Each structure stands twice: as C-alpha cells, then as structure tokens.
Amino acid sequence: MKIQIQMSERAVELLSLPKNNKCLLLDIGCGTGMSGSVLNKEGHHWIGLDISPAMLNVAMKCNRKGDLILSDIGQGISFCAGCFDGAISISVLQWLCNSDKKLHIVKKRLQVFFRTLFSSLSTHARAIFQFYPENNEQVNVIIAEATKSGFFGGTVIDFPNSTKAKKIFLVLMTSNCIYSSNPLMKTRYPDQENNPIRKLQSRNKRSLKCHKNWILKKKQKFRRQGKFVKNDSKYSSRRRCLKF
C-alpha cells in the first residue's frame, strides 16, 4: 500500500497541475481507490475506471470520494471530448498487452484506448502511466500506438540503477509545448495571456484553418501518425483562384 501511494504521488507530480486549482482527473484502473485517495488529498475530483467488480466493491466499502465505473479500457473510454484535465494509471497499462481472449488483438486494443483517451483530455493535458513492461519491444509498441493517436512524450525512469526500486512512468501529453529546464514538469507558456497557442485557438475557425502554420502543423501530425501527406512546397497553404 505504501508503494502504491508513493507511485500515485509521483504520478500526480508528473502531471504538473496548476496549484490551488481543483481539476477533474481520470484514474485508469483505479482498483480499490488508493490512488484516488491521493487525488483527494491534493484537492482534485476524480473518476475511476476498473474491470474488476470485486475491487470496485472494496472501494465503495472504503467510502472513496470518487465516482466509480465498471469498464474495460481496451474497448475505449466513453466520455465527452476534453472533459478531463489529466489522467493517471498505476500498474495497469501492461495488462492491455495480454490477449486473454481470441478476439483480443493487442494493437487494436491499444489503438482504441489511446484514441479515446486523447479525445477525452483537454488541451495541454497529460496522462501518466506507471507500468511494468515485459521487454523493450512492449514499450516501443505502446509508445508507437500512443503517438499515432496524437500524443507526445516518452518514458521517465526513477531509480534506474536499482532492481527493486526501479519504476517506469510513461508521460503522454496532448501538445508538445514544453521547454528546456525540466520538460516533464513545466509547460512552456505558464502565462496564458502570452500563450500564442491560446491566441491562435481564440480566432474563428475560418481564419485558423487558413493560417499557414496551422496547416504545416496539421501535416506534421499526420506524418507522425503514419498517414500519407504530400511534401511541403512554396504552394502549400496558398489560396486558389476562383477562376482559371
């Protein structure tokens, strides 16, 4: 239990949430709600997902201050777009790589999970996963599917030289606006008034889609997802004439 609480506290630290603000967080694989109790201490609201009815019953008996939902994350997360300020998961992600049934295809389950998780997170939100991978190939598969879904980020390893205390965290971000000193702990534009991305989003959709930088970023995103995109040229994002 102490290790579970410590890993949950570390996950909340990697979320880098604004101080003195109550956020709505998603606890993926909440189990008996121990990680949710850490979120309560930080003053946040949370919703927990788990596939085990028995563990959710224990969480209800312990009077955890969070909403509990019985759900298989391999079938997707059904929430409104952009409703969560962040997500954590402790010792759960590796189970998605197991095919317990013939219908379970690992890559498809990971793809559905990360795609629906990406849509449910707000702009500049983060998802922190503590997991125990079997090998490096499993880590590469997980990161590849997360990248195809639109996430940025990588792994953070605590105590890498220790066999017992070593912990691996997957830090995923919905945007890549990070800066030098500690990219996994701070955002690039803490002042929202000077945030060029926020200013860009405040424009209407018509002017935003006509913006050259927006089009180039969209093409880069599709390339990271493995989609076919034409090469950039001097004619990229140039408006077409109405008459030939």
Coordinates of N, CA and C in Angstrom, one line a residue:
M1 N 0.8 -1.2 0.0 CA 0.0 0.0 0.0 C 0.9 1.3 0.0
K2 N 2.0 1.2 0.7 CA 2.9 2.4 0.8 C 3.5 2.6 -0.6
I3 N 3.9 1.6 -1.3 CA 4.4 1.7 -2.6 C 3.4 2.2 -3.6
Q4 N 2.2 1.8 -3.5 CA 1.1 2.2 -4.3 C 0.8 3.7 -4.1
I5 N 0.8 4.1 -2.9 CA 0.6 5.6 -2.6 C 1.8 6.4 -3.1
Q6 N 3.0 5.9 -2.9 CA 4.2 6.7 -3.4 C 4.2 6.8 -4.9
M7 N 3.8 5.8 -5.6 CA 3.7 5.8 -7.1 C 2.6 6.8 -7.5
S8 N 1.5 6.8 -6.8 CA 0.4 7.7 -7.1 C 0.8 9.2 -6.9
E9 N 1.6 9.4 -5.8 CA 2.1 10.8 -5.6 C 3.0 11.2 -6.7
R10 N 3.9 10.3 -7.1 CA 4.8 10.6 -8.2 C 4.1 10.9 -9.5
A11 N 3.0 10.2 -9.7 CA 2.2 10.4 -11.0 C 1.6 11.8 -10.9
V12 N 1.0 12.1 -9.8 CA 0.4 13.5 -9.7 C 1.5 14.6 -9.8
E13 N 2.7 14.3 -9.4 CA 3.8 15.3 -9.5 C 4.1 15.4 -11.0
L14 N 4.2 14.3 -11.8 CA 4.5 14.4 -13.2 C 3.3 15.1 -14.0
L15 N 2.1 15.1 -13.4 CA 1.0 15.7 -14.1 C 1.3 17.2 -14.2
S16 N 2.0 17.8 -13.3 CA 2.3 19.2 -13.2 C 1.0 20.1 -13.4
L17 N 0.1 19.8 -12.5 CA -1.2 20.6 -12.5 C -1.0 21.9 -11.8
P18 N -1.8 22.9 -12.2 CA -1.7 24.2 -11.6 C -2.0 24.2 -10.1
K19 N -1.3 24.9 -9.3 CA -1.5 24.9 -7.8 C -2.8 25.6 -7.5
N20 N -3.4 25.1 -6.4 CA -4.6 25.8 -5.8 C -5.8 25.8 -6.8
N21 N -5.8 24.8 -7.8 CA -6.9 24.7 -8.7 C -7.4 23.3 -8.6
K22 N -8.7 23.1 -8.5 CA -9.3 21.8 -8.4 C -9.6 21.3 -9.9
C23 N -9.0 20.2 -10.2 CA -9.1 19.6 -11.5 C -9.9 18.3 -11.5
L24 N -10.5 18.0 -12.6 CA -11.2 16.7 -12.8 C -10.2 15.8 -13.5
L25 N -9.9 14.7 -12.8 CA -8.9 13.7 -13.3 C -9.5 12.3 -13.5
L26 N -8.9 11.6 -14.3 CA -9.3 10.2 -14.6 C -8.3 9.2 -14.0
D27 N -8.8 8.3 -13.2 CA -8.0 7.3 -12.6 C -8.2 6.0 -13.4
I28 N -7.3 5.6 -14.3 CA -7.5 4.4 -15.1 C -7.0 3.2 -14.4
G29 N -7.9 2.2 -14.1 CA -7.5 1.0 -13.4 C -7.4 1.4 -11.9
C30 N -8.5 2.0 -11.4 CA -8.4 2.6 -10.0 C -8.4 1.5 -8.9
G31 N -8.9 0.3 -9.2 CA -8.8 -0.8 -8.2 C -9.6 -0.4 -7.0
T32 N -9.0 -0.5 -5.8 CA -9.7 -0.2 -4.6 C -9.7 1.2 -4.2
G33 N -9.1 2.1 -5.1 CA -9.2 3.5 -4.9 C -8.1 4.1 -4.1
M34 N -7.0 3.4 -3.9 CA -5.9 4.0 -3.1 C -5.3 5.2 -3.9
S35 N -5.1 5.1 -5.2 CA -4.6 6.3 -5.9 C -5.6 7.4 -5.9
G36 N -6.9 7.1 -5.9 CA -7.9 8.1 -5.8 C -7.8 8.9 -4.5
S37 N -7.4 8.2 -3.4 CA -7.3 8.9 -2.1 C -6.2 9.9 -2.2
V38 N -5.1 9.6 -3.0 CA -4.1 10.6 -3.1 C -4.6 11.9 -3.9
L39 N -5.4 11.6 -4.9 CA -6.0 12.7 -5.6 C -6.9 13.6 -4.7
N40 N -7.6 12.9 -3.8 CA -8.5 13.7 -2.9 C -7.6 14.6 -1.9
K41 N -6.5 14.1 -1.5 CA -5.6 14.9 -0.6 C -5.1 16.1 -1.3
E42 N -4.9 16.0 -2.7 CA -4.5 17.1 -3.4 C -5.6 18.1 -3.8
G43 N -6.8 17.7 -3.4 CA -8.0 18.6 -3.6 C -8.6 18.5 -5.0
H44 N -8.4 17.4 -5.7 CA -8.9 17.2 -7.0 C -10.1 16.2 -7.0
H45 N -11.0 16.4 -8.0 CA -12.1 15.4 -8.2 C -11.6 14.4 -9.2
W46 N -12.1 13.2 -9.0 CA -11.7 12.1 -9.9 C -12.8 11.1 -10.2
I47 N -12.6 10.4 -11.4 CA -13.5 9.3 -11.8 C -12.6 8.1 -12.1
G48 N -13.0 7.0 -11.5 CA -12.2 5.8 -11.6 C -12.8 4.8 -12.5
L49 N -11.9 4.1 -13.3 CA -12.4 3.0 -14.2 C -11.6 1.7 -13.8
D50 N -12.4 0.6 -13.7 CA -11.7 -0.7 -13.5 C -12.6 -1.8 -14.0
I51 N -11.9 -2.9 -14.4 CA -12.6 -4.0 -15.0 C -13.1 -5.0 -13.9
S52 N -12.6 -4.9 -12.7 CA -12.9 -5.8 -11.6 C -14.1 -5.4 -10.8
P53 N -15.2 -6.0 -10.8 CA -16.3 -5.6 -9.9 C -16.0 -5.8 -8.4
A54 N -15.2 -6.8 -8.1 CA -14.8 -7.1 -6.7 C -14.0 -5.9 -6.1
M55 N -13.0 -5.4 -6.9 CA -12.2 -4.3 -6.4 C -13.0 -3.0 -6.3
L56 N -13.9 -2.8 -7.2 CA -14.8 -1.6 -7.1 C -15.7 -1.7 -5.9
N57 N -16.1 -2.9 -5.5 CA -16.9 -3.1 -4.3 C -16.1 -2.8 -3.1
V58 N -14.9 -3.1 -3.0 CA -14.0 -2.8 -1.9 C -13.8 -1.3 -1.8
A59 N -13.7 -0.6 -3.0 CA -13.6 0.8 -3.0 C -14.8 1.5 -2.5
M60 N -16.0 1.0 -2.8 CA -17.2 1.5 -2.3 C -17.4 1.3 -0.8
K61 N -16.9 0.2 -0.3 CA -17.0 -0.1 1.2 C -16.0 0.8 1.9
C62 N -14.9 1.2 1.3 CA -13.9 2.1 1.9 C -14.4 3.6 1.8
N63 N -15.5 3.8 1.2 CA -16.1 5.2 1.0 C -15.1 6.1 0.3
R64 N -14.6 5.7 -0.8 CA -13.7 6.5 -1.6 C -14.5 7.7 -2.2
K65 N -14.0 8.9 -2.1 CA -14.6 10.1 -2.6 C -14.4 10.3 -4.1
G66 N -15.0 9.4 -4.9 CA -14.8 9.5 -6.3 C -15.9 8.7 -7.0
D67 N -16.2 8.9 -8.2 CA -17.1 8.2 -9.0 C -16.4 6.9 -9.6
L68 N -17.1 5.8 -9.5 CA -16.5 4.5 -9.9 C -17.3 4.0 -11.1
I69 N -16.6 3.5 -12.1 CA -17.3 3.0 -13.3 C -16.7 1.6 -13.7
L70 N -17.5 0.6 -13.9 CA -17.0 -0.7 -14.3 C -16.8 -0.6 -15.8
S71 N -15.6 -0.8 -16.3 CA -15.3 -0.6 -17.7 C -14.0 -1.3 -18.1
D72 N -14.0 -1.8 -19.3 CA -12.8 -2.4 -19.9 C -12.1 -1.3 -20.8
I73 N -11.0 -0.8 -20.4 CA -10.4 0.3 -21.1 C -9.9 -0.2 -22.5
G74 N -9.8 -1.5 -22.8 CA -9.4 -2.0 -24.1 C -10.5 -1.7 -25.1
Q75 N -11.7 -1.5 -24.7 CA -12.9 -1.2 -25.5 C -13.1 0.3 -25.7
G76 N -12.2 1.1 -25.1 CA -12.3 2.5 -25.3 C -12.9 3.2 -24.0
I77 N -12.7 4.5 -24.0 CA -13.2 5.4 -22.9 C -14.3 6.3 -23.4
S78 N -15.5 6.1 -22.9 CA -16.6 6.9 -23.5 C -17.0 8.1 -22.6
F79 N -16.3 9.2 -22.9 CA -16.5 10.4 -22.2 C -16.6 11.5 -23.2
C80 N -17.1 12.7 -22.8 CA -17.2 13.8 -23.7 C -15.8 14.3 -24.0
A81 N -15.6 14.9 -25.2 CA -14.3 15.4 -25.6 C -13.8 16.5 -24.7
G82 N -12.6 16.4 -24.3 CA -11.9 17.5 -23.5 C -12.5 17.7 -22.1
C83 N -13.1 16.7 -21.5 CA -13.7 16.9 -20.2 C -12.7 16.7 -19.0
F84 N -11.5 16.0 -19.2 CA -10.6 15.7 -18.1 C -9.4 16.6 -18.2
D85 N -8.9 17.1 -17.1 CA -7.7 17.9 -17.0 C -6.4 17.0 -16.9
G86 N -6.5 15.8 -16.8 CA -5.4 14.9 -16.7 C -5.8 13.5 -16.4
A87 N -4.9 12.5 -16.4 CA -5.2 11.1 -16.1 C -4.0 10.4 -15.5
I88 N -4.2 9.5 -14.6 CA -3.1 8.7 -14.1 C -3.5 7.2 -14.1
S89 N -2.6 6.4 -14.1 CA -2.8 4.9 -14.1 C -1.6 4.3 -13.4
I90 N -1.9 3.4 -12.4 CA -0.8 2.8 -11.7 C -0.9 1.2 -11.9
S91 N 0.1 0.7 -12.5 CA 0.3 -0.8 -12.7 C -0.9 -1.4 -13.4
V92 N -1.3 -0.8 -14.5 CA -2.4 -1.3 -15.3 C -2.1 -1.4 -16.8
L93 N -1.3 -0.5 -17.3 CA -1.1 -0.5 -18.8 C -0.6 -1.8 -19.4
Q94 N 0.3 -2.5 -18.6 CA 0.9 -3.7 -19.2 C -0.2 -4.8 -19.4
W95 N -1.3 -4.7 -18.7 CA -2.4 -5.7 -18.9 C -3.1 -5.6 -20.3
L96 N -3.0 -4.4 -20.9 CA -3.6 -4.3 -22.2 C -2.8 -5.0 -23.3
C97 N -1.6 -5.4 -23.0 CA -0.7 -6.1 -23.9 C -0.9 -7.6 -23.8
N98 N -1.8 -8.1 -23.0 CA -2.1 -9.5 -22.8 C -3.4 -9.8 -23.6
S99 N -3.4 -10.8 -24.4 CA -4.6 -11.3 -25.1 C -5.2 -12.5 -24.4
D100 N -6.2 -12.2 -23.5 CA -6.8 -13.2 -22.7 C -7.9 -14.0 -23.6
K101 N -8.4 -13.3 -24.6 CA -9.4 -14.0 -25.5 C -8.9 -13.9 -26.9
K102 N -9.5 -14.8 -27.7 CA -9.2 -14.8 -29.1 C -9.5 -13.5 -29.8
L103 N -10.5 -12.8 -29.4 CA -10.9 -11.6 -30.0 C -10.0 -10.4 -29.6
H104 N -9.2 -10.6 -28.6 CA -8.3 -9.5 -28.2 C -7.1 -9.4 -29.0
I105 N -7.0 -8.3 -29.8 CA -5.8 -8.0 -30.6 C -5.1 -6.8 -29.9
V106 N -3.9 -7.0 -29.5 CA -3.2 -6.1 -28.7 C -3.1 -4.7 -29.3
K107 N -2.7 -4.6 -30.5 CA -2.5 -3.3 -31.2 C -3.9 -2.6 -31.3
K108 N -4.9 -3.3 -31.6 CA -6.2 -2.7 -31.8 C -6.8 -2.2 -30.5
R109 N -6.5 -3.0 -29.4 CA -7.0 -2.5 -28.1 C -6.2 -1.3 -27.6
L110 N -4.9 -1.3 -27.9 CA -4.1 -0.1 -27.5 C -4.5 1.1 -28.4
Q111 N -4.8 0.9 -29.6 CA -5.2 2.0 -30.5 C -6.6 2.6 -30.1
V112 N -7.5 1.7 -29.8 CA -8.8 2.2 -29.3 C -8.7 3.0 -28.0
F113 N -7.9 2.4 -27.1 CA -7.7 3.1 -25.8 C -7.1 4.4 -25.9
F114 N -6.0 4.5 -26.6 CA -5.3 5.8 -26.7 C -6.0 6.8 -27.5
R115 N -6.7 6.4 -28.5 CA -7.5 7.3 -29.3 C -8.7 7.9 -28.5
T116 N -9.4 7.1 -27.8 CA -10.5 7.7 -27.0 C -10.0 8.5 -25.8
L117 N -8.8 8.1 -25.2 CA -8.2 8.8 -24.1 C -7.8 10.2 -24.6
F118 N -7.2 10.3 -25.8 CA -6.7 11.6 -26.3 C -7.9 12.5 -26.5
S119 N -9.0 12.0 -27.0 CA -10.2 12.9 -27.2 C -10.8 13.3 -25.9
S120 N -10.7 12.5 -24.9 CA -11.3 12.9 -23.6 C -10.5 13.9 -22.8
L121 N -9.2 14.1 -23.1 CA -8.4 15.0 -22.4 C -8.5 16.4 -23.0
S122 N -8.3 17.4 -22.1 CA -8.3 18.8 -22.6 C -7.0 19.2 -23.2
T123 N -7.0 20.4 -23.8 CA -5.7 20.9 -24.4 C -4.6 21.1 -23.4
H124 N -3.4 20.6 -23.7 CA -2.2 20.7 -22.8 C -2.4 19.8 -21.6
A125 N -3.2 18.8 -21.6 CA -3.3 17.9 -20.5 C -2.3 16.8 -20.6
R126 N -2.1 16.0 -19.5 CA -1.1 15.0 -19.5 C -1.8 13.7 -18.9
A127 N -1.2 12.6 -19.4 CA -1.6 11.3 -18.9 C -0.4 10.5 -18.4
I128 N -0.4 10.1 -17.1 CA 0.8 9.5 -16.6 C 0.5 8.0 -16.3
F129 N 1.3 7.1 -16.8 CA 1.1 5.7 -16.6 C 2.3 5.1 -16.0
Q130 N 2.1 4.5 -14.8 CA 3.2 3.7 -14.2 C 2.9 2.2 -14.5
F131 N 3.9 1.5 -15.2 CA 3.6 0.2 -15.6 C 4.9 -0.7 -15.5
Y132 N 4.7 -2.0 -15.7 CA 5.8 -2.9 -15.6 C 5.9 -3.6 -17.0
P133 N 6.7 -3.1 -17.9 CA 6.7 -3.8 -19.3 C 7.6 -5.1 -19.2
E134 N 7.2 -6.0 -20.0 CA 8.0 -7.3 -20.1 C 9.3 -7.1 -20.8
N135 N 9.4 -6.3 -21.8 CA 10.6 -6.0 -22.5 C 10.5 -4.7 -23.2
N136 N 11.6 -4.3 -23.9 CA 11.7 -3.0 -24.6 C 10.7 -3.0 -25.8
E137 N 10.5 -4.2 -26.4 CA 9.6 -4.2 -27.6 C 8.2 -3.8 -27.2
Q138 N 7.8 -4.3 -26.0 CA 6.4 -3.9 -25.5 C 6.3 -2.4 -25.3
V139 N 7.4 -1.8 -24.8 CA 7.4 -0.3 -24.6 C 7.3 0.4 -25.9
N140 N 8.0 -0.1 -26.9 CA 8.0 0.5 -28.2 C 6.6 0.4 -28.9
V141 N 5.9 -0.7 -28.7 CA 4.6 -0.9 -29.3 C 3.6 0.1 -28.6
I142 N 3.7 0.3 -27.3 CA 2.8 1.2 -26.6 C 3.1 2.6 -27.0
I143 N 4.3 3.0 -27.1 CA 4.6 4.4 -27.5 C 4.2 4.6 -28.9
A144 N 4.4 3.7 -29.8 CA 4.0 3.8 -31.2 C 2.5 4.0 -31.3
E145 N 1.7 3.3 -30.6 CA 0.3 3.4 -30.7 C -0.2 4.7 -30.1
A146 N 0.5 5.2 -29.0 CA 0.1 6.5 -28.4 C 0.5 7.6 -29.3
T147 N 1.6 7.5 -30.0 CA 2.0 8.6 -31.0 C 1.0 8.6 -32.1
K148 N 0.6 7.5 -32.6 CA -0.4 7.5 -33.7 C -1.7 8.2 -33.3
S149 N -2.0 8.1 -32.1 CA -3.3 8.7 -31.6 C -3.1 10.2 -31.4
G150 N -1.9 10.8 -31.5 CA -1.7 12.2 -31.3 C -1.0 12.6 -30.1
F151 N -0.5 11.7 -29.3 CA 0.2 12.1 -28.0 C 1.6 12.4 -28.3
F152 N 2.2 13.2 -27.4 CA 3.7 13.4 -27.4 C 4.2 12.9 -26.0
G153 N 5.5 12.7 -26.0 CA 6.1 12.3 -24.7 C 7.0 11.1 -24.8
G154 N 7.3 10.5 -23.6 CA 8.2 9.4 -23.5 C 8.2 8.8 -22.1
T155 N 9.2 8.0 -21.8 CA 9.3 7.3 -20.5 C 10.2 8.1 -19.5
V156 N 9.8 8.0 -18.3 CA 10.6 8.6 -17.2 C 10.9 7.4 -16.2
I157 N 12.2 7.2 -15.9 CA 12.6 6.0 -15.1 C 13.1 6.6 -13.8
D158 N 12.5 6.2 -12.7 CA 13.0 6.5 -11.4 C 13.9 5.4 -10.8
F159 N 15.0 5.7 -10.3 CA 16.0 4.8 -9.7 C 16.3 3.7 -10.8
P160 N 16.9 4.1 -11.9 CA 17.2 3.2 -13.0 C 18.3 2.1 -12.6
N161 N 19.1 2.4 -11.7 CA 20.2 1.5 -11.3 C 19.8 0.5 -10.2
S162 N 18.6 0.6 -9.8 CA 18.1 -0.3 -8.7 C 17.1 -1.3 -9.3
T163 N 17.2 -2.6 -8.9 CA 16.3 -3.6 -9.4 C 15.0 -3.6 -8.7
K164 N 15.0 -3.3 -7.5 CA 13.7 -3.3 -6.7 C 13.0 -2.0 -6.7
A165 N 13.7 -0.9 -6.6 CA 13.1 0.4 -6.5 C 12.8 1.1 -7.9
K166 N 13.3 0.4 -9.0 CA 13.1 1.0 -10.3 C 11.6 1.1 -10.7
K167 N 11.2 2.2 -11.2 CA 9.8 2.5 -11.6 C 9.8 3.2 -12.9
I168 N 9.0 2.7 -13.8 CA 8.9 3.3 -15.2 C 7.6 4.0 -15.3
F169 N 7.6 5.2 -15.8 CA 6.4 6.1 -16.0 C 6.4 6.5 -17.4
L170 N 5.3 6.3 -18.0 CA 5.0 6.8 -19.4 C 4.3 8.1 -19.3
V171 N 4.9 9.2 -19.8 CA 4.4 10.6 -19.7 C 3.9 10.9 -21.1
L172 N 2.6 11.1 -21.2 CA 2.0 11.4 -22.5 C 1.3 12.8 -22.4
M173 N 1.5 13.6 -23.4 CA 1.0 15.0 -23.5 C 0.2 15.2 -24.7
T174 N -0.9 15.9 -24.6 CA -1.7 16.2 -25.8 C -1.1 17.3 -26.7
S175 N -0.1 18.0 -26.2 CA 0.6 19.0 -27.0 C 2.1 19.0 -26.7
N176 N 2.9 19.5 -27.6 CA 4.4 19.4 -27.4 C 5.0 20.7 -26.9
C177 N 4.2 21.6 -26.3 CA 4.7 22.9 -25.8 C 5.4 22.7 -24.5
I178 N 6.7 22.3 -24.5 CA 7.5 22.1 -23.3 C 8.8 22.9 -23.5
Y179 N 9.5 23.1 -22.4 CA 10.7 23.9 -22.5 C 11.8 23.3 -21.7
S180 N 13.0 23.8 -21.8 CA 14.3 23.2 -21.6 C 14.5 22.6 -20.2
S181 N 14.4 23.4 -19.1 CA 14.9 23.0 -17.8 C 14.5 21.7 -17.3
N182 N 13.1 21.5 -17.3 CA 12.6 20.2 -16.9 C 11.3 20.0 -17.7
P183 N 11.5 19.4 -18.9 CA 10.3 19.4 -19.8 C 9.2 18.6 -19.4
L184 N 9.4 17.7 -18.4 CA 8.3 16.8 -17.9 C 7.5 17.4 -16.7
M185 N 8.0 18.6 -16.2 CA 7.4 19.1 -15.0 C 6.8 20.5 -15.3
K186 N 7.1 21.2 -16.4 CA 6.6 22.6 -16.6 C 6.2 22.7 -18.0
T187 N 5.2 23.6 -18.2 CA 4.8 23.9 -19.5 C 5.5 25.1 -20.1
R188 N 5.5 25.3 -21.3 CA 6.3 26.3 -22.0 C 5.8 27.7 -21.7
Y189 N 4.5 27.8 -21.7 CA 3.9 29.1 -21.6 C 3.0 29.2 -20.3
P190 N 3.6 29.4 -19.1 CA 2.7 29.4 -17.9 C 1.8 30.6 -17.9
D191 N 2.2 31.7 -18.6 CA 1.3 32.9 -18.6 C 0.4 32.7 -19.8
Q192 N -0.9 32.5 -19.5 CA -1.9 32.2 -20.6 C -2.1 33.4 -21.5
E193 N -1.8 34.6 -21.0 CA -2.1 35.8 -21.9 C -1.0 35.9 -23.0
N194 N 0.2 35.4 -22.7 CA 1.3 35.4 -23.7 C 1.4 34.1 -24.5
N195 N 0.4 33.2 -24.3 CA 0.5 31.9 -25.0 C 0.0 32.1 -26.4
P196 N 0.9 31.9 -27.4 CA 0.5 32.1 -28.8 C -0.5 31.0 -29.2
I197 N -0.4 29.8 -28.6 CA -1.4 28.7 -29.0 C -2.8 29.1 -28.5
R198 N -2.9 29.7 -27.3 CA -4.2 30.1 -26.8 C -4.8 31.2 -27.7
K199 N -3.9 32.1 -28.1 CA -4.4 33.2 -29.0 C -4.8 32.6 -30.3
L200 N -4.1 31.6 -30.8 CA -4.5 31.0 -32.1 C -5.8 30.3 -32.0
Q201 N -6.1 29.7 -30.9 CA -7.3 29.0 -30.7 C -8.5 29.9 -30.5
S202 N -8.3 31.2 -30.1 CA -9.3 32.1 -29.8 C -9.9 32.7 -31.1
R203 N -9.2 32.5 -32.2 CA -9.7 33.0 -33.5 C -10.8 32.2 -34.0
N204 N -11.5 32.7 -35.0 CA -12.6 31.9 -35.5 C -12.0 30.7 -36.4
K205 N -12.8 29.7 -36.7 CA -12.3 28.6 -37.4 C -11.9 28.9 -38.8
R206 N -12.5 29.8 -39.4 CA -12.2 30.1 -40.8 C -10.8 30.7 -40.9
S207 N -10.4 31.7 -40.1 CA -9.1 32.3 -40.1 C -8.0 31.3 -39.6
L208 N -8.4 30.4 -38.7 CA -7.4 29.5 -38.1 C -7.0 28.4 -39.2
K209 N -8.0 27.9 -40.0 CA -7.7 26.9 -41.0 C -6.9 27.6 -42.2
C210 N -7.0 28.8 -42.4 CA -6.3 29.5 -43.5 C -4.9 29.9 -43.1
H211 N -4.6 29.7 -41.8 CA -3.2 30.1 -41.3 C -2.2 29.0 -41.8
K212 N -1.1 29.5 -42.4 CA -0.1 28.6 -42.9 C 0.5 27.7 -41.8
N213 N 0.8 28.3 -40.7 CA 1.4 27.5 -39.6 C 0.5 26.4 -39.1
W214 N -0.8 26.7 -39.1 CA -1.7 25.6 -38.7 C -1.7 24.5 -39.7
I215 N -1.7 24.8 -41.0 CA -1.7 23.7 -42.0 C -0.4 22.9 -41.9
L216 N 0.8 23.5 -41.7 CA 2.0 22.8 -41.6 C 2.1 21.9 -40.4
K217 N 1.5 22.4 -39.3 CA 1.5 21.5 -38.0 C 0.5 20.4 -38.2
K218 N -0.6 20.6 -39.0 CA -1.5 19.5 -39.2 C -0.9 18.4 -40.1
K219 N -0.1 18.8 -41.1 CA 0.6 17.9 -41.9 C 1.7 17.1 -41.1
Q220 N 2.4 17.8 -40.2 CA 3.3 17.1 -39.4 C 2.7 16.0 -38.5
K221 N 1.5 16.4 -38.0 CA 0.8 15.5 -37.1 C 0.4 14.2 -37.9
F222 N -0.1 14.4 -39.1 CA -0.5 13.2 -39.9 C 0.7 12.4 -40.3
R223 N 1.9 13.0 -40.5 CA 3.1 12.2 -40.8 C 3.5 11.3 -39.6
R224 N 3.4 11.9 -38.4 CA 3.7 11.1 -37.2 C 2.7 10.0 -37.0
Q225 N 1.5 10.1 -37.5 CA 0.5 9.0 -37.3 C 0.7 8.0 -38.5
G226 N 1.7 8.2 -39.3 CA 1.9 7.2 -40.4 C 1.0 7.4 -41.6
K227 N 0.3 8.5 -41.7 CA -0.5 8.8 -42.9 C 0.3 9.4 -44.0
F228 N -0.2 9.2 -45.3 CA 0.4 9.8 -46.4 C 0.1 11.3 -46.5
V229 N 1.1 12.1 -46.6 CA 1.0 13.5 -46.7 C 2.0 14.0 -47.8
K230 N 1.5 14.9 -48.7 CA 2.3 15.4 -49.8 C 3.4 16.3 -49.2
N231 N 4.5 16.4 -49.9 CA 5.7 17.2 -49.4 C 5.3 18.7 -49.4
D232 N 6.0 19.5 -48.5 CA 5.7 20.9 -48.4 C 6.4 21.6 -49.6
S233 N 5.8 22.7 -50.1 CA 6.4 23.5 -51.2 C 6.0 24.9 -51.0
K234 N 6.4 25.8 -51.9 CA 6.0 27.2 -51.8 C 4.6 27.4 -52.1
Y235 N 3.9 26.4 -52.6 CA 2.5 26.5 -52.9 C 1.6 26.0 -51.7
S236 N 2.2 25.5 -50.7 CA 1.5 25.0 -49.5 C 0.7 26.1 -48.9
S237 N -0.6 25.8 -48.6 CA -1.5 26.8 -47.9 C -1.8 28.0 -48.7
R238 N -1.4 28.0 -50.0 CA -1.7 29.2 -50.8 C -3.1 29.1 -51.3
R239 N -3.9 30.2 -51.3 CA -5.2 30.2 -51.7 C -5.4 30.1 -53.2
R240 N -6.3 29.3 -53.6 CA -6.6 29.1 -55.0 C -7.5 30.2 -55.6
C241 N -7.2 30.5 -56.8 CA -8.1 31.5 -57.5 C -9.4 30.9 -57.8
L242 N -10.5 31.7 -57.9 CA -11.8 31.3 -58.2 C -12.0 30.9 -59.7
K243 N -11.2 31.6 -60.5 CA -11.3 31.4 -61.9 C -10.0 30.9 -62.5
F244 N -10.1 30.0 -63.5 CA -8.9 29.5 -64.1 C -8.5 30.4 -65.3

